[in-house]
């Protein structure tokens, strides 16, 4: 579908585990090579923008995606960043540490909201984004567990197909073998006792009446449960519940995706086979999923909120936001110059989309990064009204020091970026308070203050 995307795609989100990165890259490539028609999720049309007031202040144009899987993320470690996007693995309770996996029942959703309140209180002006999956129902989220505990909601979930035996995924809890479910679920990234992706307390994991695991929603279900369709519940009772509607939450990370190839990410072998899904089922499911996601997108934008997947992180102008994108500006001189020539235009993605600009280097050493000023210059050269420089997913328990250079005020742009002369490889942009320049030939940046 999009050769630019296929060229620039980075590893995808693995939520604290690297073992499935390659599989997810391949899945994303296959799915998007066949991808949906223009305008259908996950294609993000140009001019899909936040409805909040834009700002060109650099320190208000920053973003990170932290996670501490052994407890709450210390708010002192995220001070300065404008948007802090928390993953579901935050406060998990890995090893002997306390966390939501050791609680009975698990309360990931509540602890995530507590983290939101802690972080917002510690850093005035910071807004928080939170994780939500769009394919899998996580029973460690209370809003999901309630539907799994109530038989009335069973039509909203896929079951193990009897015709698909032997199944790859175990329908029973290994530590509590009497606890089984005919609702399909895998043990991917799931808590376990005594050990798992998060270590439960004795006598075993408490995800409610069902075993812990990744359950799968049937987006095509037409069952009405307690006067709600699946779409109504998905949008208003799951995504935009008390947490999603909180004024402290300004956005979301909407993980995973349905497509006709059953490349849905975070999956185990025989995922769709174990559910007995045919190609016709997958086609219908993808269509229903896209409609539900469009309804979610519109409801989210109407509330003045946004999502990571609506960000542009590189590639084609209508690409959706990747979880682990590569830096947009390459350091190789010819590639650097070619990229600026293509993006210093009014109809480019940075001007018509909300841009997430990944930094070079490592999170912990950002203040001393040899590429910091070049990244800032590149960001300011390219950015439009809505743009965020920072870090995407870099796994749990990383440091995110905020460099003082992000507190510089360059004013507002007085036009687009441009090349100083044809073929020079040097690009500049005028701001009200500075002239900013990047030389692709030498990978050097220059900031000249204006009187």
GROMACS .gro file of C-alpha atoms in nm:
model
  451
    1UNK     CA    1   0.000   0.000   0.000
    2UNK     CA    2   0.259   0.255   0.107
    3UNK     CA    3   0.620   0.206   0.007
    4UNK     CA    4   0.725   0.498   0.226
    5UNK     CA    5   0.574   0.325   0.526
    6UNK     CA    6   0.736  -0.004   0.444
    7UNK     CA    7   1.071   0.168   0.419
    8UNK     CA    8   1.046   0.368   0.740
    9UNK     CA    9   0.856   0.135   0.972
   10UNK     CA   10   1.021   0.059   1.305
   11UNK     CA   11   0.966  -0.222   1.553
   12UNK     CA   12   0.619  -0.235   1.700
   13UNK     CA   13   0.483  -0.233   2.053
   14UNK     CA   14   0.557  -0.531   2.271
   15UNK     CA   15   0.456  -0.397   2.616
   16UNK     CA   16   0.768  -0.488   2.810
   17UNK     CA   17   0.872  -0.790   2.606
   18UNK     CA   18   1.104  -0.795   2.307
   19UNK     CA   19   1.048  -1.153   2.195
   20UNK     CA   20   0.762  -1.070   1.960
   21UNK     CA   21   0.908  -0.756   1.800
   22UNK     CA   22   1.006  -0.926   1.475
   23UNK     CA   23   0.671  -1.103   1.450
   24UNK     CA   24   0.486  -0.777   1.495
   25UNK     CA   25   0.695  -0.600   1.234
   26UNK     CA   26   0.612  -0.873   0.984
   27UNK     CA   27   0.247  -0.860   1.083
   28UNK     CA   28   0.230  -0.485   1.033
   29UNK     CA   29   0.400  -0.508   0.695
   30UNK     CA   30   0.164  -0.777   0.570
   31UNK     CA   31  -0.146  -0.605   0.699
   32UNK     CA   32  -0.061  -0.264   0.561
   33UNK     CA   33   0.062  -0.398   0.229
   34UNK     CA   34  -0.293  -0.517   0.170
   35UNK     CA   35  -0.434  -0.234   0.383
   36UNK     CA   36  -0.774  -0.074   0.398
   37UNK     CA   37  -0.912   0.173   0.149
   38UNK     CA   38  -0.827   0.538   0.204
   39UNK     CA   39  -1.020   0.688   0.494
   40UNK     CA   40  -1.066   0.358   0.679
   41UNK     CA   41  -0.890   0.284   1.006
   42UNK     CA   42  -0.594   0.275   1.046
   43UNK     CA   43  -0.544   0.517   0.757
   44UNK     CA   44  -0.536   0.866   0.909
   45UNK     CA   45  -0.633   1.136   0.658
   46UNK     CA   46  -0.446   1.467   0.653
   47UNK     CA   47  -0.598   1.738   0.873
   48UNK     CA   48  -0.689   1.487   1.145
   49UNK     CA   49  -0.575   1.720   1.421
   50UNK     CA   50  -0.636   1.789   1.788
   51UNK     CA   51  -0.904   2.046   1.862
   52UNK     CA   52  -0.703   2.207   2.142
   53UNK     CA   53  -0.521   2.538   2.090
   54UNK     CA   54  -0.181   2.487   1.921
   55UNK     CA   55   0.143   2.595   2.084
   56UNK     CA   56   0.495   2.643   1.950
   57UNK     CA   57   0.657   2.645   2.294
   58UNK     CA   58   0.908   2.363   2.276
   59UNK     CA   59   0.860   2.244   2.634
   60UNK     CA   60   0.484   2.224   2.575
   61UNK     CA   61   0.550   2.016   2.261
   62UNK     CA   62   0.710   1.712   2.425
   63UNK     CA   63   0.593   1.354   2.481
   64UNK     CA   64   0.708   1.029   2.644
   65UNK     CA   65   0.567   0.680   2.704
   66UNK     CA   66   0.700   0.564   3.042
   67UNK     CA   67   0.625   0.251   3.240
   68UNK     CA   68   0.747   0.116   3.574
   69UNK     CA   69   0.653  -0.250   3.612
   70UNK     CA   70   0.764  -0.270   3.977
   71UNK     CA   71   0.544   0.010   4.111
   72UNK     CA   72   0.410   0.352   4.031
   73UNK     CA   73   0.621   0.575   3.810
   74UNK     CA   74   0.773   0.839   4.036
   75UNK     CA   75   0.622   1.171   3.917
   76UNK     CA   76   0.959   1.335   3.976
   77UNK     CA   77   1.099   1.132   3.685
   78UNK     CA   78   0.851   1.277   3.434
   79UNK     CA   79   0.865   1.642   3.540
   80UNK     CA   80   0.888   1.878   3.243
   81UNK     CA   81   0.730   1.658   2.978
   82UNK     CA   82   0.406   1.795   2.834
   83UNK     CA   83   0.236   1.463   2.751
   84UNK     CA   84   0.301   1.147   2.952
   85UNK     CA   85   0.148   0.832   2.800
   86UNK     CA   86   0.131   0.541   3.046
   87UNK     CA   87   0.136   0.178   2.939
   88UNK     CA   88  -0.085  -0.092   3.092
   89UNK     CA   89   0.220  -0.264   3.243
   90UNK     CA   90   0.277   0.032   3.475
   91UNK     CA   91   0.257  -0.073   3.844
   92UNK     CA   92   0.232  -0.437   3.738
   93UNK     CA   93   0.420  -0.595   4.025
   94UNK     CA   94   0.698  -0.786   3.854
   95UNK     CA   95   0.899  -1.016   4.081
   96UNK     CA   96   0.844  -0.956   4.450
   97UNK     CA   97   0.724  -0.599   4.402
   98UNK     CA   98   0.367  -0.512   4.492
   99UNK     CA   99   0.140  -0.424   4.204
  100UNK     CA  100  -0.196  -0.486   4.047
  101UNK     CA  101  -0.113  -0.849   3.952
  102UNK     CA  102  -0.098  -0.935   4.323
  103UNK     CA  103  -0.432  -0.775   4.404
  104UNK     CA  104  -0.752  -0.974   4.434
  105UNK     CA  105  -0.910  -0.903   4.200
  106UNK     CA  106  -0.658  -0.728   3.978
  107UNK     CA  107  -0.708  -0.352   3.947
  108UNK     CA  108  -0.484  -0.231   3.666
  109UNK     CA  109  -0.741   0.024   3.550
  110UNK     CA  110  -0.775   0.183   3.894
  111UNK     CA  111  -0.399   0.193   3.952
  112UNK     CA  112  -0.349   0.348   3.610
  113UNK     CA  113  -0.595   0.622   3.704
  114UNK     CA  114  -0.416   0.672   4.035
  115UNK     CA  115  -0.092   0.717   3.838
  116UNK     CA  116  -0.268   0.974   3.621
  117UNK     CA  117  -0.371   1.176   3.927
  118UNK     CA  118  -0.026   1.151   4.087
  119UNK     CA  119   0.153   1.267   3.773
  120UNK     CA  120  -0.088   1.551   3.695
  121UNK     CA  121  -0.065   1.682   4.054
  122UNK     CA  122   0.316   1.678   4.049
  123UNK     CA  123   0.355   1.858   3.718
  124UNK     CA  124   0.109   2.142   3.650
  125UNK     CA  125   0.038   2.166   3.278
  126UNK     CA  126   0.126   1.805   3.206
  127UNK     CA  127  -0.155   1.601   3.053
  128UNK     CA  128  -0.177   1.225   3.058
  129UNK     CA  129  -0.259   0.962   2.795
  130UNK     CA  130  -0.356   0.608   2.893
  131UNK     CA  131  -0.341   0.266   2.732
  132UNK     CA  132  -0.643   0.086   2.588
  133UNK     CA  133  -0.645  -0.222   2.367
  134UNK     CA  134  -0.886  -0.237   2.073
  135UNK     CA  135  -0.868  -0.611   1.994
  136UNK     CA  136  -0.807  -0.788   2.323
  137UNK     CA  137  -1.007  -0.769   2.643
  138UNK     CA  138  -0.769  -0.760   2.939
  139UNK     CA  139  -0.943  -0.901   3.250
  140UNK     CA  140  -0.704  -0.705   3.473
  141UNK     CA  141  -0.907  -0.399   3.364
  142UNK     CA  142  -1.217  -0.388   3.585
  143UNK     CA  143  -1.441  -0.260   3.303
  144UNK     CA  144  -1.346  -0.568   3.099
  145UNK     CA  145  -1.352  -0.816   3.387
  146UNK     CA  146  -1.713  -0.724   3.467
  147UNK     CA  147  -1.818  -0.828   3.116
  148UNK     CA  148  -1.625  -1.155   3.137
  149UNK     CA  149  -1.781  -1.235   3.475
  150UNK     CA  150  -2.135  -1.176   3.346
  151UNK     CA  151  -2.265  -1.448   3.107
  152UNK     CA  152  -2.490  -1.191   2.937
  153UNK     CA  153  -2.183  -1.047   2.761
  154UNK     CA  154  -2.060  -1.376   2.616
  155UNK     CA  155  -2.176  -1.290   2.259
  156UNK     CA  156  -1.923  -1.006   2.259
  157UNK     CA  157  -1.632  -1.253   2.287
  158UNK     CA  158  -1.505  -1.531   2.064
  159UNK     CA  159  -1.503  -1.889   2.193
  160UNK     CA  160  -1.258  -2.171   2.139
  161UNK     CA  161  -1.385  -2.361   1.835
  162UNK     CA  162  -1.447  -2.731   1.909
  163UNK     CA  163  -1.359  -2.808   1.548
  164UNK     CA  164  -1.010  -2.656   1.597
  165UNK     CA  165  -0.886  -2.898   1.863
  166UNK     CA  166  -0.613  -2.943   1.969
  167UNK     CA  167  -0.586  -2.574   2.053
  168UNK     CA  168  -0.255  -2.396   2.078
  169UNK     CA  169  -0.373  -2.185   2.374
  170UNK     CA  170  -0.460  -2.342   2.706
  171UNK     CA  171  -0.822  -2.276   2.814
  172UNK     CA  172  -0.729  -2.338   3.180
  173UNK     CA  173  -0.515  -2.164   3.439
  174UNK     CA  174  -0.196  -2.368   3.484
  175UNK     CA  175  -0.176  -2.289   3.858
  176UNK     CA  176  -0.550  -2.342   3.913
  177UNK     CA  177  -0.635  -2.611   3.656
  178UNK     CA  178  -0.998  -2.623   3.764
  179UNK     CA  179  -1.036  -2.263   3.646
  180UNK     CA  180  -1.114  -2.286   3.273
  181UNK     CA  181  -1.305  -2.088   3.013
  182UNK     CA  182  -1.449  -2.174   2.674
  183UNK     CA  183  -1.400  -1.808   2.577
  184UNK     CA  184  -1.088  -1.788   2.364
  185UNK     CA  185  -0.786  -1.644   2.540
  186UNK     CA  186  -0.410  -1.675   2.501
  187UNK     CA  187  -0.144  -1.648   2.768
  188UNK     CA  188   0.046  -1.382   2.574
  189UNK     CA  189   0.197  -1.124   2.814
  190UNK     CA  190  -0.035  -1.250   3.089
  191UNK     CA  191   0.031  -1.259   3.463
  192UNK     CA  192   0.102  -1.601   3.614
  193UNK     CA  193   0.167  -1.785   3.937
  194UNK     CA  194   0.429  -1.830   4.057
  195UNK     CA  195   0.578  -1.652   3.757
  196UNK     CA  196   0.442  -1.490   3.445
  197UNK     CA  197   0.433  -1.151   3.283
  198UNK     CA  198   0.378  -1.012   3.630
  199UNK     CA  199   0.405  -1.250   3.925
  200UNK     CA  200   0.079  -1.319   4.108
  201UNK     CA  201   0.047  -1.389   4.481
  202UNK     CA  202  -0.056  -1.727   4.619
  203UNK     CA  203  -0.272  -1.920   4.558
  204UNK     CA  204  -0.289  -1.784   4.203
  205UNK     CA  205  -0.389  -1.498   3.975
  206UNK     CA  206  -0.728  -1.333   4.030
  207UNK     CA  207  -0.876  -1.204   3.705
  208UNK     CA  208  -1.229  -1.277   3.823
  209UNK     CA  209  -1.424  -1.588   3.732
  210UNK     CA  210  -1.218  -1.645   3.417
  211UNK     CA  211  -0.850  -1.738   3.382
  212UNK     CA  212  -0.612  -1.453   3.307
  213UNK     CA  213  -0.530  -1.402   2.941
  214UNK     CA  214  -0.587  -1.204   2.625
  215UNK     CA  215  -0.958  -1.244   2.540
  216UNK     CA  216  -1.078  -1.138   2.196
  217UNK     CA  217  -1.376  -0.915   2.129
  218UNK     CA  218  -1.618  -0.989   1.848
  219UNK     CA  219  -1.651  -0.645   1.693
  220UNK     CA  220  -1.917  -0.787   1.459
  221UNK     CA  221  -2.150  -0.895   1.740
  222UNK     CA  222  -2.501  -0.754   1.704
  223UNK     CA  223  -2.601  -0.862   2.056
  224UNK     CA  224  -2.755  -0.587   2.269
  225UNK     CA  225  -2.662  -0.632   2.636
  226UNK     CA  226  -2.834  -0.423   2.902
  227UNK     CA  227  -2.953  -0.182   2.630
  228UNK     CA  228  -2.602  -0.134   2.490
  229UNK     CA  229  -2.459  -0.245   2.158
  230UNK     CA  230  -2.097  -0.356   2.155
  231UNK     CA  231  -1.995  -0.031   1.987
  232UNK     CA  232  -2.173   0.176   2.253
  233UNK     CA  233  -2.002  -0.016   2.531
  234UNK     CA  234  -1.664  -0.013   2.356
  235UNK     CA  235  -1.669   0.363   2.302
  236UNK     CA  236  -1.852   0.495   2.607
  237UNK     CA  237  -1.816   0.236   2.885
  238UNK     CA  238  -1.465   0.107   2.810
  239UNK     CA  239  -1.267   0.378   2.631
  240UNK     CA  240  -1.453   0.683   2.757
  241UNK     CA  241  -1.541   0.561   3.103
  242UNK     CA  242  -1.454   0.749   3.424
  243UNK     CA  243  -1.085   0.730   3.339
  244UNK     CA  244  -1.116   0.821   2.972
  245UNK     CA  245  -1.356   1.107   3.043
  246UNK     CA  246  -1.141   1.256   3.317
  247UNK     CA  247  -1.015   1.608   3.238
  248UNK     CA  248  -0.672   1.481   3.351
  249UNK     CA  249  -0.667   1.238   3.055
  250UNK     CA  250  -0.617   1.409   2.720
  251UNK     CA  251  -0.545   1.106   2.502
  252UNK     CA  252  -0.499   0.734   2.457
  253UNK     CA  253  -0.280   0.462   2.316
  254UNK     CA  254  -0.512   0.238   2.109
  255UNK     CA  255  -0.320  -0.084   2.063
  256UNK     CA  256  -0.348  -0.361   1.803
  257UNK     CA  257  -0.569  -0.391   1.495
  258UNK     CA  258  -0.798  -0.623   1.300
  259UNK     CA  259  -0.738  -0.701   0.933
  260UNK     CA  260  -0.840  -0.977   0.688
  261UNK     CA  261  -0.498  -1.142   0.724
  262UNK     CA  262  -0.546  -1.201   1.101
  263UNK     CA  263  -0.222  -1.013   1.161
  264UNK     CA  264  -0.360  -0.849   1.473
  265UNK     CA  265  -0.033  -0.814   1.670
  266UNK     CA  266   0.046  -0.951   2.014
  267UNK     CA  267  -0.091  -1.282   1.893
  268UNK     CA  268   0.020  -1.642   1.945
  269UNK     CA  269   0.023  -1.918   1.683
  270UNK     CA  270  -0.318  -2.042   1.564
  271UNK     CA  271  -0.499  -1.742   1.712
  272UNK     CA  272  -0.769  -1.724   1.446
  273UNK     CA  273  -0.766  -2.099   1.385
  274UNK     CA  274  -0.836  -2.168   1.754
  275UNK     CA  275  -1.141  -1.941   1.724
  276UNK     CA  276  -1.252  -2.111   1.402
  277UNK     CA  277  -1.256  -1.786   1.203
  278UNK     CA  278  -1.303  -1.819   0.827
  279UNK     CA  279  -1.189  -1.568   0.568
  280UNK     CA  280  -1.546  -1.438   0.544
  281UNK     CA  281  -1.546  -1.394   0.924
  282UNK     CA  282  -1.220  -1.200   0.910
  283UNK     CA  283  -1.347  -0.975   0.630
  284UNK     CA  284  -1.665  -0.895   0.825
  285UNK     CA  285  -1.474  -0.852   1.149
  286UNK     CA  286  -1.232  -0.608   0.988
  287UNK     CA  287  -1.520  -0.404   0.845
  288UNK     CA  288  -1.697  -0.391   1.183
  289UNK     CA  289  -1.373  -0.305   1.361
  290UNK     CA  290  -1.308  -0.015   1.126
  291UNK     CA  291  -1.659   0.121   1.186
  292UNK     CA  292  -1.616   0.093   1.563
  293UNK     CA  293  -1.278   0.263   1.549
  294UNK     CA  294  -1.418   0.545   1.335
  295UNK     CA  295  -1.694   0.597   1.593
  296UNK     CA  296  -1.429   0.598   1.868
  297UNK     CA  297  -1.209   0.842   1.676
  298UNK     CA  298  -1.494   1.087   1.623
  299UNK     CA  299  -1.611   1.066   1.985
  300UNK     CA  300  -1.255   1.120   2.108
  301UNK     CA  301  -1.193   1.422   1.885
  302UNK     CA  302  -1.529   1.573   1.984
  303UNK     CA  303  -1.413   1.565   2.346
  304UNK     CA  304  -1.090   1.748   2.263
  305UNK     CA  305  -0.881   1.436   2.318
  306UNK     CA  306  -0.643   1.252   2.083
  307UNK     CA  307  -0.463   0.921   2.039
  308UNK     CA  308  -0.113   0.801   1.962
  309UNK     CA  309  -0.239   0.618   1.655
  310UNK     CA  310  -0.363   0.949   1.507
  311UNK     CA  311  -0.010   1.090   1.528
  312UNK     CA  312   0.221   1.093   1.226
  313UNK     CA  313   0.552   0.926   1.312
  314UNK     CA  314   0.702   0.908   0.961
  315UNK     CA  315   0.633   0.765   0.617
  316UNK     CA  316   0.329   0.836   0.403
  317UNK     CA  317   0.109   1.133   0.486
  318UNK     CA  318  -0.179   0.910   0.602
  319UNK     CA  319   0.022   0.659   0.808
  320UNK     CA  320  -0.099   0.587   1.159
  321UNK     CA  321   0.130   0.638   1.457
  322UNK     CA  322   0.381   0.361   1.511
  323UNK     CA  323   0.475   0.244   1.858
  324UNK     CA  324   0.851   0.223   1.815
  325UNK     CA  325   0.924   0.450   1.516
  326UNK     CA  326   1.269   0.528   1.389
  327UNK     CA  327   1.387   0.892   1.396
  328UNK     CA  328   1.221   1.078   1.109
  329UNK     CA  329   1.535   1.265   0.999
  330UNK     CA  330   1.825   1.037   0.899
  331UNK     CA  331   2.178   1.154   0.969
  332UNK     CA  332   2.318   1.036   0.634
  333UNK     CA  333   2.366   1.357   0.430
  334UNK     CA  334   2.188   1.264   0.108
  335UNK     CA  335   1.894   1.104   0.287
  336UNK     CA  336   1.870   1.396   0.527
  337UNK     CA  337   1.857   1.650   0.243
  338UNK     CA  338   1.608   1.446   0.041
  339UNK     CA  339   1.376   1.422   0.339
  340UNK     CA  340   1.376   1.797   0.404
  341UNK     CA  341   1.316   1.872   0.036
  342UNK     CA  342   1.011   1.649   0.045
  343UNK     CA  343   0.873   1.780   0.375
  344UNK     CA  344   0.938   2.156   0.357
  345UNK     CA  345   0.601   2.200   0.182
  346UNK     CA  346   0.258   2.318   0.293
  347UNK     CA  347   0.093   1.985   0.211
  348UNK     CA  348   0.350   1.768   0.388
  349UNK     CA  349   0.261   1.538   0.676
  350UNK     CA  350   0.427   1.757   0.945
  351UNK     CA  351   0.209   2.050   0.832
  352UNK     CA  352  -0.120   1.861   0.789
  353UNK     CA  353  -0.093   1.604   1.070
  354UNK     CA  354  -0.004   1.599   1.438
  355UNK     CA  355   0.359   1.486   1.435
  356UNK     CA  356   0.537   1.270   1.692
  357UNK     CA  357   0.911   1.332   1.635
  358UNK     CA  358   1.128   1.048   1.777
  359UNK     CA  359   1.465   1.147   1.915
  360UNK     CA  360   1.798   0.985   1.834
  361UNK     CA  361   1.987   0.802   2.107
  362UNK     CA  362   1.874   0.666   2.444
  363UNK     CA  363   1.629   0.804   2.697
  364UNK     CA  364   1.865   0.807   2.996
  365UNK     CA  365   2.142   0.999   2.818
  366UNK     CA  366   1.929   1.254   2.630
  367UNK     CA  367   2.072   1.562   2.804
  368UNK     CA  368   2.422   1.468   2.681
  369UNK     CA  369   2.318   1.329   2.344
  370UNK     CA  370   2.543   1.447   2.058
  371UNK     CA  371   2.228   1.467   1.843
  372UNK     CA  372   2.011   1.674   2.079
  373UNK     CA  373   2.047   2.014   1.913
  374UNK     CA  374   2.023   1.862   1.566
  375UNK     CA  375   1.700   1.691   1.669
  376UNK     CA  376   1.561   2.014   1.809
  377UNK     CA  377   1.655   2.202   1.491
  378UNK     CA  378   1.503   1.932   1.270
  379UNK     CA  379   1.185   1.932   1.477
  380UNK     CA  380   1.147   2.309   1.463
  381UNK     CA  381   1.222   2.316   1.091
  382UNK     CA  382   0.953   2.060   1.009
  383UNK     CA  383   0.682   2.106   1.269
  384UNK     CA  384   0.332   2.236   1.215
  385UNK     CA  385   0.074   2.358   1.464
  386UNK     CA  386   0.060   2.023   1.643
  387UNK     CA  387   0.388   1.843   1.702
  388UNK     CA  388   0.555   1.656   1.986
  389UNK     CA  389   0.923   1.568   2.025
  390UNK     CA  390   1.026   1.288   2.257
  391UNK     CA  391   1.017   0.915   2.305
  392UNK     CA  392   0.782   0.642   2.191
  393UNK     CA  393   0.773   0.298   2.358
  394UNK     CA  394   1.117   0.206   2.494
  395UNK     CA  395   1.010  -0.069   2.740
  396UNK     CA  396   0.954  -0.043   3.115
  397UNK     CA  397   1.171   0.103   3.390
  398UNK     CA  398   1.365   0.357   3.187
  399UNK     CA  399   1.470   0.708   3.291
  400UNK     CA  400   1.340   1.015   3.107
  401UNK     CA  401   1.553   1.317   3.208
  402UNK     CA  402   1.420   1.642   3.063
  403UNK     CA  403   1.697   1.846   2.897
  404UNK     CA  404   1.703   2.219   2.979
  405UNK     CA  405   1.743   2.290   2.607
  406UNK     CA  406   1.372   2.207   2.571
  407UNK     CA  407   1.291   2.524   2.767
  408UNK     CA  408   1.414   2.753   2.488
  409UNK     CA  409   1.151   2.979   2.329
  410UNK     CA  410   1.201   3.036   1.957
  411UNK     CA  411   0.871   3.211   1.904
  412UNK     CA  412   0.637   3.124   1.617
  413UNK     CA  413   0.727   3.038   1.256
  414UNK     CA  414   0.731   3.301   0.983
  415UNK     CA  415   0.695   3.056   0.697
  416UNK     CA  416   0.802   2.705   0.605
  417UNK     CA  417   1.152   2.558   0.607
  418UNK     CA  418   1.354   2.577   0.288
  419UNK     CA  419   1.695   2.501   0.135
  420UNK     CA  420   1.938   2.795   0.140
  421UNK     CA  421   2.028   2.725  -0.222
  422UNK     CA  422   1.947   2.452  -0.471
  423UNK     CA  423   2.142   2.143  -0.376
  424UNK     CA  424   2.312   2.304  -0.075
  425UNK     CA  425   2.183   2.048   0.173
  426UNK     CA  426   2.141   2.328   0.428
  427UNK     CA  427   1.790   2.403   0.550
  428UNK     CA  428   1.661   2.700   0.744
  429UNK     CA  429   1.341   2.840   0.890
  430UNK     CA  430   1.260   3.179   1.032
  431UNK     CA  431   1.092   3.209   1.371
  432UNK     CA  432   0.995   3.533   1.542
  433UNK     CA  433   1.275   3.494   1.795
  434UNK     CA  434   1.540   3.297   1.605
  435UNK     CA  435   1.668   3.169   1.274
  436UNK     CA  436   1.708   2.792   1.290
  437UNK     CA  437   1.932   2.596   1.054
  438UNK     CA  438   2.037   2.237   0.998
  439UNK     CA  439   2.329   2.143   0.772
  440UNK     CA  440   2.269   1.789   0.646
  441UNK     CA  441   2.621   1.771   0.505
  442UNK     CA  442   2.786   1.801   0.845
  443UNK     CA  443   2.489   1.717   1.072
  444UNK     CA  444   2.524   2.045   1.258
  445UNK     CA  445   2.259   2.282   1.389
  446UNK     CA  446   2.261   2.658   1.432
  447UNK     CA  447   2.025   2.881   1.631
  448UNK     CA  448   2.069   3.255   1.576
  449UNK     CA  449   1.870   3.466   1.820
  450UNK     CA  450   1.688   3.773   1.691
  451UNK     CA  451   1.702   4.104   1.876
   0.00000   0.00000   0.00000
